[in-house]
PDB file of C-alpha atoms in Angstrom:
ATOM      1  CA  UNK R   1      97.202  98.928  91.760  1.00 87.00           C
ATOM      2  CA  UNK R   2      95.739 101.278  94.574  1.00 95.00           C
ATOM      3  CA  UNK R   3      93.674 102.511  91.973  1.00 96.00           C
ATOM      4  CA  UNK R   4      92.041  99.708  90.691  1.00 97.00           C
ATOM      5  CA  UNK R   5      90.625  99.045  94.158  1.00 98.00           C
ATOM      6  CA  UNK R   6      89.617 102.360  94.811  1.00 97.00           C
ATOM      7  CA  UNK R   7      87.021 102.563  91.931  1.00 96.00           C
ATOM      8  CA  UNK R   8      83.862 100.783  92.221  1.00 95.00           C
ATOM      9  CA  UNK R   9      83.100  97.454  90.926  1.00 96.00           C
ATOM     10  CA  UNK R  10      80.224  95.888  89.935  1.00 97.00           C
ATOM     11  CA  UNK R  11      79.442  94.794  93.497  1.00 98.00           C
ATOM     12  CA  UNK R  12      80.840  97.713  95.160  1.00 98.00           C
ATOM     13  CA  UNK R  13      79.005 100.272  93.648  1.00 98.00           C
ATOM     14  CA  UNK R  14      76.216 102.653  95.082  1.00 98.00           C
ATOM     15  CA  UNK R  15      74.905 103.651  91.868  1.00 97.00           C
ATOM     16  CA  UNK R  16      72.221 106.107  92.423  1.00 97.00           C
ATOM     17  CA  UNK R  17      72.532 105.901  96.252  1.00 98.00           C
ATOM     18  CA  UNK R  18      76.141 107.486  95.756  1.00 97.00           C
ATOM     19  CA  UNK R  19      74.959 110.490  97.598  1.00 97.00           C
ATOM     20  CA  UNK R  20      74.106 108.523 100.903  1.00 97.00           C
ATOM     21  CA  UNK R  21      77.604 107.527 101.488  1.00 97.00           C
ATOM     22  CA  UNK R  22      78.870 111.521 101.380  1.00 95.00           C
ATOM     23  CA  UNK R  23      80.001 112.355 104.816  1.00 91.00           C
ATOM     24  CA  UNK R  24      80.229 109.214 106.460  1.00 96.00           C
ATOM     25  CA  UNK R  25      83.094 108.493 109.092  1.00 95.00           C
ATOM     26  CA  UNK R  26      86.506 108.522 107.749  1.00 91.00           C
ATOM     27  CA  UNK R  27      87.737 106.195 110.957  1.00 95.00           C
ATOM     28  CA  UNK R  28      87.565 102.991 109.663  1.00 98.00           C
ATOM     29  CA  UNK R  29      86.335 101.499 113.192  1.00 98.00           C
ATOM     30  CA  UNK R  30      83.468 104.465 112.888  1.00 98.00           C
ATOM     31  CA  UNK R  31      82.505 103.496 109.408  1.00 98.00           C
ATOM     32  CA  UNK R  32      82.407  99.380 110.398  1.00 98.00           C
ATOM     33  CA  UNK R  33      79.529 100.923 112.779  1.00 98.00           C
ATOM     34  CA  UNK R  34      77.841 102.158 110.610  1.00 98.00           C
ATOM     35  CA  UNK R  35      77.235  98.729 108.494  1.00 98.00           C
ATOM     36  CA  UNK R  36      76.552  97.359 111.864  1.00 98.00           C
ATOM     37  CA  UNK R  37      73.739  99.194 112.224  1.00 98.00           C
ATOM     38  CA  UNK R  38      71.596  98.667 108.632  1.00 98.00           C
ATOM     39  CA  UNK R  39      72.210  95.415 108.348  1.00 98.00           C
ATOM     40  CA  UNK R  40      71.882  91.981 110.757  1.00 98.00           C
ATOM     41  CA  UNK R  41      73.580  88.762 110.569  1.00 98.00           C
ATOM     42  CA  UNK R  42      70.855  86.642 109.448  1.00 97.00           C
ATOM     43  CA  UNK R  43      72.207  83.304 111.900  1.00 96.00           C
ATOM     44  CA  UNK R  44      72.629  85.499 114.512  1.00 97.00           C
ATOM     45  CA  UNK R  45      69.381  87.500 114.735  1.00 98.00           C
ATOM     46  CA  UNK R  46      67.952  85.672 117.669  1.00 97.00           C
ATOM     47  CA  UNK R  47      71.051  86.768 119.893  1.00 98.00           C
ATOM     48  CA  UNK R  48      69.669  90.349 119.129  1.00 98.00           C
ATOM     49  CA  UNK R  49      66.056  89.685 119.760  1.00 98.00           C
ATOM     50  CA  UNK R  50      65.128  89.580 116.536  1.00 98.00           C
ATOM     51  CA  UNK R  51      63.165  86.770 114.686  1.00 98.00           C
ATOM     52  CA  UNK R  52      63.449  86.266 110.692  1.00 97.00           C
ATOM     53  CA  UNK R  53      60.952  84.783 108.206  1.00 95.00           C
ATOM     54  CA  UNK R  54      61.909  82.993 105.287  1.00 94.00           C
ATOM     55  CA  UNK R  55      60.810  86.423 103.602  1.00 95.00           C
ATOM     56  CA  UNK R  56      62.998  88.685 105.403  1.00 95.00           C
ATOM     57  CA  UNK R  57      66.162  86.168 104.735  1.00 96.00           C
ATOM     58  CA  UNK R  58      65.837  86.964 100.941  1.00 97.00           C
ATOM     59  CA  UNK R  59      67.703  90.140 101.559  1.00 98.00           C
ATOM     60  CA  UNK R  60      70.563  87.410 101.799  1.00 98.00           C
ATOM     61  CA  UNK R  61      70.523  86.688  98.096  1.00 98.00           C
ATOM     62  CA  UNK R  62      70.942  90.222  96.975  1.00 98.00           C
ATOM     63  CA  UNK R  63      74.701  90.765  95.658  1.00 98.00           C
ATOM     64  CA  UNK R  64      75.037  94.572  94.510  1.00 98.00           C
ATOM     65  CA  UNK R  65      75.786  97.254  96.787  1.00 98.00           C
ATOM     66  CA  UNK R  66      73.747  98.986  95.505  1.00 98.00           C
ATOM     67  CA  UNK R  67      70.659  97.620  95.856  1.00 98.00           C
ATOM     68  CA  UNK R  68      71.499  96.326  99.035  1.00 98.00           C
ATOM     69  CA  UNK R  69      70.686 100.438  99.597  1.00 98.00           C
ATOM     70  CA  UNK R  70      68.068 100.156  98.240  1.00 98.00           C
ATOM     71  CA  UNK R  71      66.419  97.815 100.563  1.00 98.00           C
ATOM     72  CA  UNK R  72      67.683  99.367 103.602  1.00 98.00           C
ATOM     73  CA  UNK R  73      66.940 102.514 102.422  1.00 98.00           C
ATOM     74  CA  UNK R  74      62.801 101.218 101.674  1.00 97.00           C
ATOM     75  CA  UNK R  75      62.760 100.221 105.247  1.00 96.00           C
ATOM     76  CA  UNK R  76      64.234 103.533 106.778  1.00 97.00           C
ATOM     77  CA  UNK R  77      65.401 106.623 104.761  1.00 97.00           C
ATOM     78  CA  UNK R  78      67.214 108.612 107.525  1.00 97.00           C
ATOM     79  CA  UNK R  79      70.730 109.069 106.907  1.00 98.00           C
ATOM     80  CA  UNK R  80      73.091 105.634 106.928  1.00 98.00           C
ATOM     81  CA  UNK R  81      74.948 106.873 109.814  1.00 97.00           C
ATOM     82  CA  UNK R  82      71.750 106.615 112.066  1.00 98.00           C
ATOM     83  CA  UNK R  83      71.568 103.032 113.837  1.00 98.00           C
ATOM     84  CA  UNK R  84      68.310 100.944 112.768  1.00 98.00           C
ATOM     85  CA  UNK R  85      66.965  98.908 115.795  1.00 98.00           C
ATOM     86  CA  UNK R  86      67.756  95.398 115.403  1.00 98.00           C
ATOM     87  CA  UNK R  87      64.473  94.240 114.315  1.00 97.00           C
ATOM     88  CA  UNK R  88      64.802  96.605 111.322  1.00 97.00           C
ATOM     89  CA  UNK R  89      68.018  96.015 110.025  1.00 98.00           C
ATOM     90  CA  UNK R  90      68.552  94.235 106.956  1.00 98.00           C
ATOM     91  CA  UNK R  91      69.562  90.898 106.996  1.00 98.00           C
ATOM     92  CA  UNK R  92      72.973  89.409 105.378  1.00 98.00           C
ATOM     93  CA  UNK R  93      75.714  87.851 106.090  1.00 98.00           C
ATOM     94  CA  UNK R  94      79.720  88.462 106.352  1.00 98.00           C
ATOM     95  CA  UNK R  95      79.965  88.916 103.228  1.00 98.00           C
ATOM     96  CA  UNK R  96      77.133  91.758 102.624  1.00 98.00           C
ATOM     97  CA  UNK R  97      79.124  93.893 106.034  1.00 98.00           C
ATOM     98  CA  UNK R  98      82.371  93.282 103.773  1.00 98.00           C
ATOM     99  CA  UNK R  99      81.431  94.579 100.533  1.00 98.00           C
ATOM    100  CA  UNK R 100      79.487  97.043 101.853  1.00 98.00           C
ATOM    101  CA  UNK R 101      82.287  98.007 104.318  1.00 98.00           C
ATOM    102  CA  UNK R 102      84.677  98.123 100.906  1.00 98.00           C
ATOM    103  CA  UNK R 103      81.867 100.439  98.920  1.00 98.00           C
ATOM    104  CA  UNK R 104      82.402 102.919 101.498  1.00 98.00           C
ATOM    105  CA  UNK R 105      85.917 102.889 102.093  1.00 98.00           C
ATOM    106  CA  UNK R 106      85.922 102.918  98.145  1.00 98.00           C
ATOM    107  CA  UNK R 107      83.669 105.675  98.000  1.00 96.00           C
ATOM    108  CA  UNK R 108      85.444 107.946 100.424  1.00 94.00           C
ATOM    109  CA  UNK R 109      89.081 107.118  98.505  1.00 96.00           C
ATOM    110  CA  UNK R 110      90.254 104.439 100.460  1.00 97.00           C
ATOM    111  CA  UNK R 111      91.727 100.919  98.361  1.00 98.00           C
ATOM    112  CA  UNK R 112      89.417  98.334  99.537  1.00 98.00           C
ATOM    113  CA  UNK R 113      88.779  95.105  98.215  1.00 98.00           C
ATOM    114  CA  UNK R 114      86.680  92.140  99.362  1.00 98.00           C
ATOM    115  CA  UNK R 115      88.568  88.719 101.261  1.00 99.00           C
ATOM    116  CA  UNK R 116      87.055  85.574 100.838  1.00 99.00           C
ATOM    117  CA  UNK R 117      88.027  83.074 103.415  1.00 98.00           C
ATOM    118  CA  UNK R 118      88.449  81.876 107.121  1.00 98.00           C
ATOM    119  CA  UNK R 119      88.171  83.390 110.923  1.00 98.00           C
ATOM    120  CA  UNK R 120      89.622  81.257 113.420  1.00 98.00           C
ATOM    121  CA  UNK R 121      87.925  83.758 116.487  1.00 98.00           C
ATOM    122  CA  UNK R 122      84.012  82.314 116.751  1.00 97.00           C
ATOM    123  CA  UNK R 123      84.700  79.643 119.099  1.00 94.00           C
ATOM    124  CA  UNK R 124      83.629  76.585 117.480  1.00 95.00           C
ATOM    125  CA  UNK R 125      87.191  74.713 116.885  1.00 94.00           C
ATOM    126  CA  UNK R 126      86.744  75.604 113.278  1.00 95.00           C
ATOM    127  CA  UNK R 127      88.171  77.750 110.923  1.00 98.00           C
ATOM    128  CA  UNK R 128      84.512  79.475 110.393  1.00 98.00           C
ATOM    129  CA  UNK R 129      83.472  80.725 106.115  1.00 98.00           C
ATOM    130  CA  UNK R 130      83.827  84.297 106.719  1.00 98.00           C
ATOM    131  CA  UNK R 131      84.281  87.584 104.584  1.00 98.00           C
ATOM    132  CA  UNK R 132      86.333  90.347 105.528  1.00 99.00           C
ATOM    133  CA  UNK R 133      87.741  94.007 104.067  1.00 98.00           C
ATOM    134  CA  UNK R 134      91.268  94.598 103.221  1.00 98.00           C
ATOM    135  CA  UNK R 135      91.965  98.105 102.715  1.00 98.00           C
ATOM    136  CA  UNK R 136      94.716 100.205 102.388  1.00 98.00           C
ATOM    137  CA  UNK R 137      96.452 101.815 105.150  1.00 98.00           C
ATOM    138  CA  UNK R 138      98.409 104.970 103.455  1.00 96.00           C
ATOM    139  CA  UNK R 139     100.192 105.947 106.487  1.00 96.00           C
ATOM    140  CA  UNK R 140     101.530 102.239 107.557  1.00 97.00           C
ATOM    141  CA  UNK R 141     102.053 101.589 103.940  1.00 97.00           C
ATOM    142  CA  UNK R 142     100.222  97.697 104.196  1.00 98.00           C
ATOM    143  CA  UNK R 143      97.164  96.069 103.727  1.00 98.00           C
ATOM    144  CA  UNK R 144      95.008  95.886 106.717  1.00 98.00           C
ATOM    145  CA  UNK R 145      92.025  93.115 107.130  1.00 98.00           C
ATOM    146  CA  UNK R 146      88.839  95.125 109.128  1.00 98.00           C
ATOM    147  CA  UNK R 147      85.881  92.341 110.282  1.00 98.00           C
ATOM    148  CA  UNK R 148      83.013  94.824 109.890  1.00 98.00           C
ATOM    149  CA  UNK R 149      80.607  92.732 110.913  1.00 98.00           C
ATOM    150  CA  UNK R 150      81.507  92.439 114.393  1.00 98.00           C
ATOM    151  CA  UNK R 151      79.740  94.376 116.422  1.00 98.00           C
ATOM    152  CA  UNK R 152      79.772  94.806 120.360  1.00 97.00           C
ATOM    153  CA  UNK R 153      77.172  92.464 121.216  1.00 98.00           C
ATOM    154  CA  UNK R 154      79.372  90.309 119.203  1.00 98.00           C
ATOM    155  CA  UNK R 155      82.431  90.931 121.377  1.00 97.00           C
ATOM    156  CA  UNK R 156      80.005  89.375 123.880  1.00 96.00           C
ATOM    157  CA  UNK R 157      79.886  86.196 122.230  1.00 97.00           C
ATOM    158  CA  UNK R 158      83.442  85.613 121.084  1.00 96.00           C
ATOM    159  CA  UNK R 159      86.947  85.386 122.710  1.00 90.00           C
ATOM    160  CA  UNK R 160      88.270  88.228 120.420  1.00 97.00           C
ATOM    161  CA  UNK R 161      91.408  90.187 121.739  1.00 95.00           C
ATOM    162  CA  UNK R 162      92.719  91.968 118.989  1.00 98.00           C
ATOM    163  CA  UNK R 163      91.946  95.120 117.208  1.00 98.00           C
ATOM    164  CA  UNK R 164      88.706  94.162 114.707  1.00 98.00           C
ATOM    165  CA  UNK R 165      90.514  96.961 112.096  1.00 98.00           C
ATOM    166  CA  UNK R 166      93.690  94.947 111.916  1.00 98.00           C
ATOM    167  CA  UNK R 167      92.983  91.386 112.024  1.00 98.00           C
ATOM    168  CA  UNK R 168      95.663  89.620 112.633  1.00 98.00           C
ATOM    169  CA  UNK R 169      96.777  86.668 109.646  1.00 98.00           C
ATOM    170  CA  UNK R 170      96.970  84.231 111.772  1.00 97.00           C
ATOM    171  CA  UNK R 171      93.132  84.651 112.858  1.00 98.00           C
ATOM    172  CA  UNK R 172      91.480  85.116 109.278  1.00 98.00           C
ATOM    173  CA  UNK R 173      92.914  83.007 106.610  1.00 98.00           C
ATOM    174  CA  UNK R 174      92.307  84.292 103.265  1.00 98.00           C
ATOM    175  CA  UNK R 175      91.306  81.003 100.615  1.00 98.00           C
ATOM    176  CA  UNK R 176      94.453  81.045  99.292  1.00 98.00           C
ATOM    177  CA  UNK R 177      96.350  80.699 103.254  1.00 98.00           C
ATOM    178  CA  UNK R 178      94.150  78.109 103.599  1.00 98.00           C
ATOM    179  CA  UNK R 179      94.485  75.751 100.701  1.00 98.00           C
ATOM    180  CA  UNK R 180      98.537  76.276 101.050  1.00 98.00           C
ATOM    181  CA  UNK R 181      98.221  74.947 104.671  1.00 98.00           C
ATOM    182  CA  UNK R 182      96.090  72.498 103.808  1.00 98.00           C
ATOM    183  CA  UNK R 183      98.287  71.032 100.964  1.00 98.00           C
ATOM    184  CA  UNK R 184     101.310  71.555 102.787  1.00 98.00           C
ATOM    185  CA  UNK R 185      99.797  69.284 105.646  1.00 98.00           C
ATOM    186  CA  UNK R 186      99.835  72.046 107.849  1.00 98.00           C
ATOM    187  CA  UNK R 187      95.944  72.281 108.424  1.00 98.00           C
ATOM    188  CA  UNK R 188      93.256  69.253 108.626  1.00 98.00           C
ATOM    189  CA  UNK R 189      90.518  70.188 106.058  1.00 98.00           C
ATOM    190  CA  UNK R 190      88.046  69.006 108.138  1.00 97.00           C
ATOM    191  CA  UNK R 191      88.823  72.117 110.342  1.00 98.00           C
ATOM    192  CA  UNK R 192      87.590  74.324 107.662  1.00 98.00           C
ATOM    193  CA  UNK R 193      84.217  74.835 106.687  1.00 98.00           C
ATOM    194  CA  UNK R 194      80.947  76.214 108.643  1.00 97.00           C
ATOM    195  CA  UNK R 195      80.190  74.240 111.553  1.00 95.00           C
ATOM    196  CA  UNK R 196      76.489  75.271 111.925  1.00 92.00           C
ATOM    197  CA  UNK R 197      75.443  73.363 108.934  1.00 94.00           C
ATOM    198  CA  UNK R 198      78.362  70.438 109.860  1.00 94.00           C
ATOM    199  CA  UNK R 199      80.408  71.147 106.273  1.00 96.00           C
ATOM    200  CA  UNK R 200      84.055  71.018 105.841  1.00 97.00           C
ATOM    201  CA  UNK R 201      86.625  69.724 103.920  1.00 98.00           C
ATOM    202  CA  UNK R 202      89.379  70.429 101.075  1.00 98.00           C
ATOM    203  CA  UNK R 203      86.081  71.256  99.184  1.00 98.00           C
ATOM    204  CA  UNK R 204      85.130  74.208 100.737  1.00 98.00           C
ATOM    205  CA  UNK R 205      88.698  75.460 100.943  1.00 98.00           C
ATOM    206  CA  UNK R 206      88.961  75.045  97.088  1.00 98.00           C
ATOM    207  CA  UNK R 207      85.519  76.959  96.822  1.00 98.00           C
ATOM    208  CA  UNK R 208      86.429  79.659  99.581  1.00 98.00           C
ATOM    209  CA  UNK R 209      89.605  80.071  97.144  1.00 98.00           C
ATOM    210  CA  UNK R 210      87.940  80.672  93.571  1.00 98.00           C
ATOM    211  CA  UNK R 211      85.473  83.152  95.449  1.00 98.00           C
ATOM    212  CA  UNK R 212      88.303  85.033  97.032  1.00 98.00           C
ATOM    213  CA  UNK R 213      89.861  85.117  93.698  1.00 98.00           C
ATOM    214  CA  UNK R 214      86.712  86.859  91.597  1.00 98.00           C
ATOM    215  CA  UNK R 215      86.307  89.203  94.424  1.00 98.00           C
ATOM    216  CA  UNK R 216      90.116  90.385  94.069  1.00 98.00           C
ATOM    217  CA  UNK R 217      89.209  90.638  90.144  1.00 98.00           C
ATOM    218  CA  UNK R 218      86.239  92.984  91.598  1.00 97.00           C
ATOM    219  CA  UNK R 219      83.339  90.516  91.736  1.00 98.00           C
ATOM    220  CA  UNK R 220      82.089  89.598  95.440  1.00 98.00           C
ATOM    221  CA  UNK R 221      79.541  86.574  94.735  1.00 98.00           C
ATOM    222  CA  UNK R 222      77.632  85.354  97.839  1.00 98.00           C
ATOM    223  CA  UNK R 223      79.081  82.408  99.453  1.00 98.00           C
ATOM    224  CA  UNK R 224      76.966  79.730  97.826  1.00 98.00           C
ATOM    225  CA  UNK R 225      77.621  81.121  94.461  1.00 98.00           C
ATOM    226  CA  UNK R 226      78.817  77.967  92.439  1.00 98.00           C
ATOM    227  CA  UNK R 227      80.677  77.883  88.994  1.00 98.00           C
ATOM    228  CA  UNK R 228      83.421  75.861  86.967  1.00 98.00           C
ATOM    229  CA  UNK R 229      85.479  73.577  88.515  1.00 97.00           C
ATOM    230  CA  UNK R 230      84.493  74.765  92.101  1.00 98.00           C
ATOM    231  CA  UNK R 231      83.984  71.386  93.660  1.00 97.00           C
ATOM    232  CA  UNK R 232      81.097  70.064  96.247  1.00 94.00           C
ATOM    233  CA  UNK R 233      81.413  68.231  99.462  1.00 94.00           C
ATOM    234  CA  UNK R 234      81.268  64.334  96.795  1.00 92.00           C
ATOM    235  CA  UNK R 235      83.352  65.797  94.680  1.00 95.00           C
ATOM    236  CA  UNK R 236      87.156  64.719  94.387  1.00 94.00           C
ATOM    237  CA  UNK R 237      90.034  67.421  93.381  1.00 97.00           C
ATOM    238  CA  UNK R 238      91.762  65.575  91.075  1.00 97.00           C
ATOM    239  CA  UNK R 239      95.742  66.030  90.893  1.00 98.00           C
ATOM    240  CA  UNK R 240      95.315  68.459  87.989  1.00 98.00           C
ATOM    241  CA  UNK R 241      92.644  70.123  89.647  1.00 98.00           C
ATOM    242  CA  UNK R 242      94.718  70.684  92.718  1.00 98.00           C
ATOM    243  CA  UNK R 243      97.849  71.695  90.762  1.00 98.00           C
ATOM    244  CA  UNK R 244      95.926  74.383  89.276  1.00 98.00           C
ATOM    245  CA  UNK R 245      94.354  75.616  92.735  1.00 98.00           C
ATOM    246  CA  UNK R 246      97.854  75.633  94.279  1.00 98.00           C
ATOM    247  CA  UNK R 247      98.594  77.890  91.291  1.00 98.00           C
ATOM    248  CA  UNK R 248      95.683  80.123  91.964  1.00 98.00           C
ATOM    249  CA  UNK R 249      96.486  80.394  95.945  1.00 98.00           C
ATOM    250  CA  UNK R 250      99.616  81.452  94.980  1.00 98.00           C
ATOM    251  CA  UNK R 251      98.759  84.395  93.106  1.00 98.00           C
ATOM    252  CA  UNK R 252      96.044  85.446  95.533  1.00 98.00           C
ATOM    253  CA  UNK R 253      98.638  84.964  98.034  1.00 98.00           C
ATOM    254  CA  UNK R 254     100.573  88.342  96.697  1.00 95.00           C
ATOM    255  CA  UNK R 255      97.491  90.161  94.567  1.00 96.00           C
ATOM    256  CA  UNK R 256      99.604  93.010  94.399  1.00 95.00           C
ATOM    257  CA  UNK R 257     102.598  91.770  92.787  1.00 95.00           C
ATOM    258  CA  UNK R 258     100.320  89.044  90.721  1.00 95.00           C
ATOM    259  CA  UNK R 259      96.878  90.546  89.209  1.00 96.00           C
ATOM    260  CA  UNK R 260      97.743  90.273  85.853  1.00 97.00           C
ATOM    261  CA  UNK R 261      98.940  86.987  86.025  1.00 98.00           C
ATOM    262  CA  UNK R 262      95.405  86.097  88.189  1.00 98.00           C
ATOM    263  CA  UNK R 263      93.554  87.325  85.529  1.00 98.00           C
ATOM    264  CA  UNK R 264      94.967  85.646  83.241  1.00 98.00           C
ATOM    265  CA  UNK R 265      94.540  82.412  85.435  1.00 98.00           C
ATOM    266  CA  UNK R 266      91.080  82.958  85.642  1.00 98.00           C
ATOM    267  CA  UNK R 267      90.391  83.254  82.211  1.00 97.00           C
ATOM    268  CA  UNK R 268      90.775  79.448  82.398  1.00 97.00           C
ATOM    269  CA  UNK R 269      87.183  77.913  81.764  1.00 97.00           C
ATOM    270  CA  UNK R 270      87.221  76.217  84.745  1.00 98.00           C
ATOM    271  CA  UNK R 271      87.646  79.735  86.803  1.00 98.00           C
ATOM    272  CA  UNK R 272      86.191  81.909  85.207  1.00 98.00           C
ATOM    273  CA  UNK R 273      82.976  83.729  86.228  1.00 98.00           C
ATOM    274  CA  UNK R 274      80.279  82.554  83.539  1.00 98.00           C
ATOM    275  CA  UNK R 275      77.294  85.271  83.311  1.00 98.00           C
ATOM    276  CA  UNK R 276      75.035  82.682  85.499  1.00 98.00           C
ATOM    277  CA  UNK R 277      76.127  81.080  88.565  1.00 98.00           C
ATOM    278  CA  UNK R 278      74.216  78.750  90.661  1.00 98.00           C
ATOM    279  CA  UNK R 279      72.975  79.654  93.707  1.00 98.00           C
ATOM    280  CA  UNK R 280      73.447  76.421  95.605  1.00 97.00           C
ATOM    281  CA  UNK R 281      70.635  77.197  98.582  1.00 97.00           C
ATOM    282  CA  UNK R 282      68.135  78.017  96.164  1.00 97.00           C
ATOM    283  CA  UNK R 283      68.944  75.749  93.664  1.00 97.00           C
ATOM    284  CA  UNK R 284      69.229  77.444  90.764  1.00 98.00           C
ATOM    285  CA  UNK R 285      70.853  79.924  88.052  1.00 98.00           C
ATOM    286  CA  UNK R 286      71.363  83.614  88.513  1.00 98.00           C
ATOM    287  CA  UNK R 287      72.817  86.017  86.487  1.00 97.00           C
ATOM    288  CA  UNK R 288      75.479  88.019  88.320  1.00 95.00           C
TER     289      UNK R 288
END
């Protein structure tokens, strides 16, 4: 099982940047930093000084690790572990610090594997979309969540007092905490979502769920990546529908103990991955 998340995936990979991530930080605090300074949060530029054009955002769109190097490596080819300036960062998202976060920890040994999910820490009265890192921690034995993409000017901005390499459970809720909450009548749906477009609901949870389930099975789509039976904010989850997401939390719930049994699950037409997806901001198909 450590294994299988210590080998690159398709999303994880650094193909023919491979070399770049030789000699990075081993401290997984160390190596966050250094994601934190190639790449830029593209809602959050302005609190750095930075401006974006519509141009620079489509850095957001691009999935594999690996050419997510490429770009930052186009702007600036000095070694990854020197800091770009704000303004020349490349912008993503939570979910391009996480699975670029796991390609390193992957690349240097580590288990890592992509979260999909909730944080609970930005303030808003919302349990925020957000990506995070799970890796491996061989001398505790556990799984450990790391939020690489906050950064100190960050810790400005949010009431955050724990460590950001061991996240508490409570504070990011993977999909599958969520849903079981939410079902259980635990959690109000409305309080998950992303309040900066004014979206939440049991649909995003369900969504927030299948995504957190490809990316255990090694593929880390972007958060508007839409397939199957992975409803939208009209859409109404059905009793079947729901029966078979409770099924699915439940096996994300314990990946460990489970992965055969979620890949099975997801070979279900209504989970599984097709070659296309639609990206829902630009309104299309993409192959993945």
């Amino acid at each position: 099982m450590l294994a299988y998340y210590t080998r690159p995936g398709v999303m994880t990979s650094a193909g023919r940047f491979a070399a770049l991530l030789d000699g990075l930080p081993r401290d997984v605090a160390a190596l966050a930093a250094v994601g934190q300074g190639l790449l830029i949060h593209e809602h959050m530029a302005r609190g750095y000084g930075v401006t974006l054009s519509e141009e620079d955002r489509s850095s957001v769109h691009t999935r594999p690790a690996e050419e997510l190097l490429a770009q930052i490596v186009a702007r600036d080819s000095r070694p990854l572990d020197v800091a770009r300036p704000p303004e020349a960062r490349l912008p993503g998202n939570c979910r391009h610090f996480t699975v670029l976060m796991t390609a390193m920890l992957r690349a240097r040994g580590t288990p890592a594997r992509a979260r999909c999910g909730f944080g609970g820490y930005f303030g808003s009265g919302t349990f925020e979309d957000h990506w995070v890192c799970e890796y491996w921690d061989a001398g505790e034995q556990r799984w450990r969540l790391v939020d690489a993409q906050i950064d100190a000017v960050q810790l400005g901005w949010f009431d955050i007092d724990f460590d950001l390499t061991d996240v508490p459970r409570d504070q990011f809720l993977i999909g599958g905490d969520a849903w079981e909450r939410y079902r259980s009548g635990a959690a109000d749906p409305g309080k998950f979502g992303l309040s900066l477009i004014g979206e939440t609901g049991d649909w995003w949870i369900a969504a927030n769920l299948m995504r957190d389930a490809a990316a255990l099975l090694n593929l880390e789509l972007l958060p508007w990546d839409c397939w199957g039976a992975m409803p939208g904010p009209e859409d109404p989850i059905d009793p079947e529908l729901a029966a078979l997401f409770d099924r699915l939390a439940a096996l994300t719930q314990a990946p460990d103990a489970t992965l055969a049994d979620l890949r099975q699950l997801c070979d279900d037409d209504r989970l599984r991955v097709p070659p296309e997806v639609r990206n829902a901001v630009r309104g299309r198909l993409e192959r993945v």
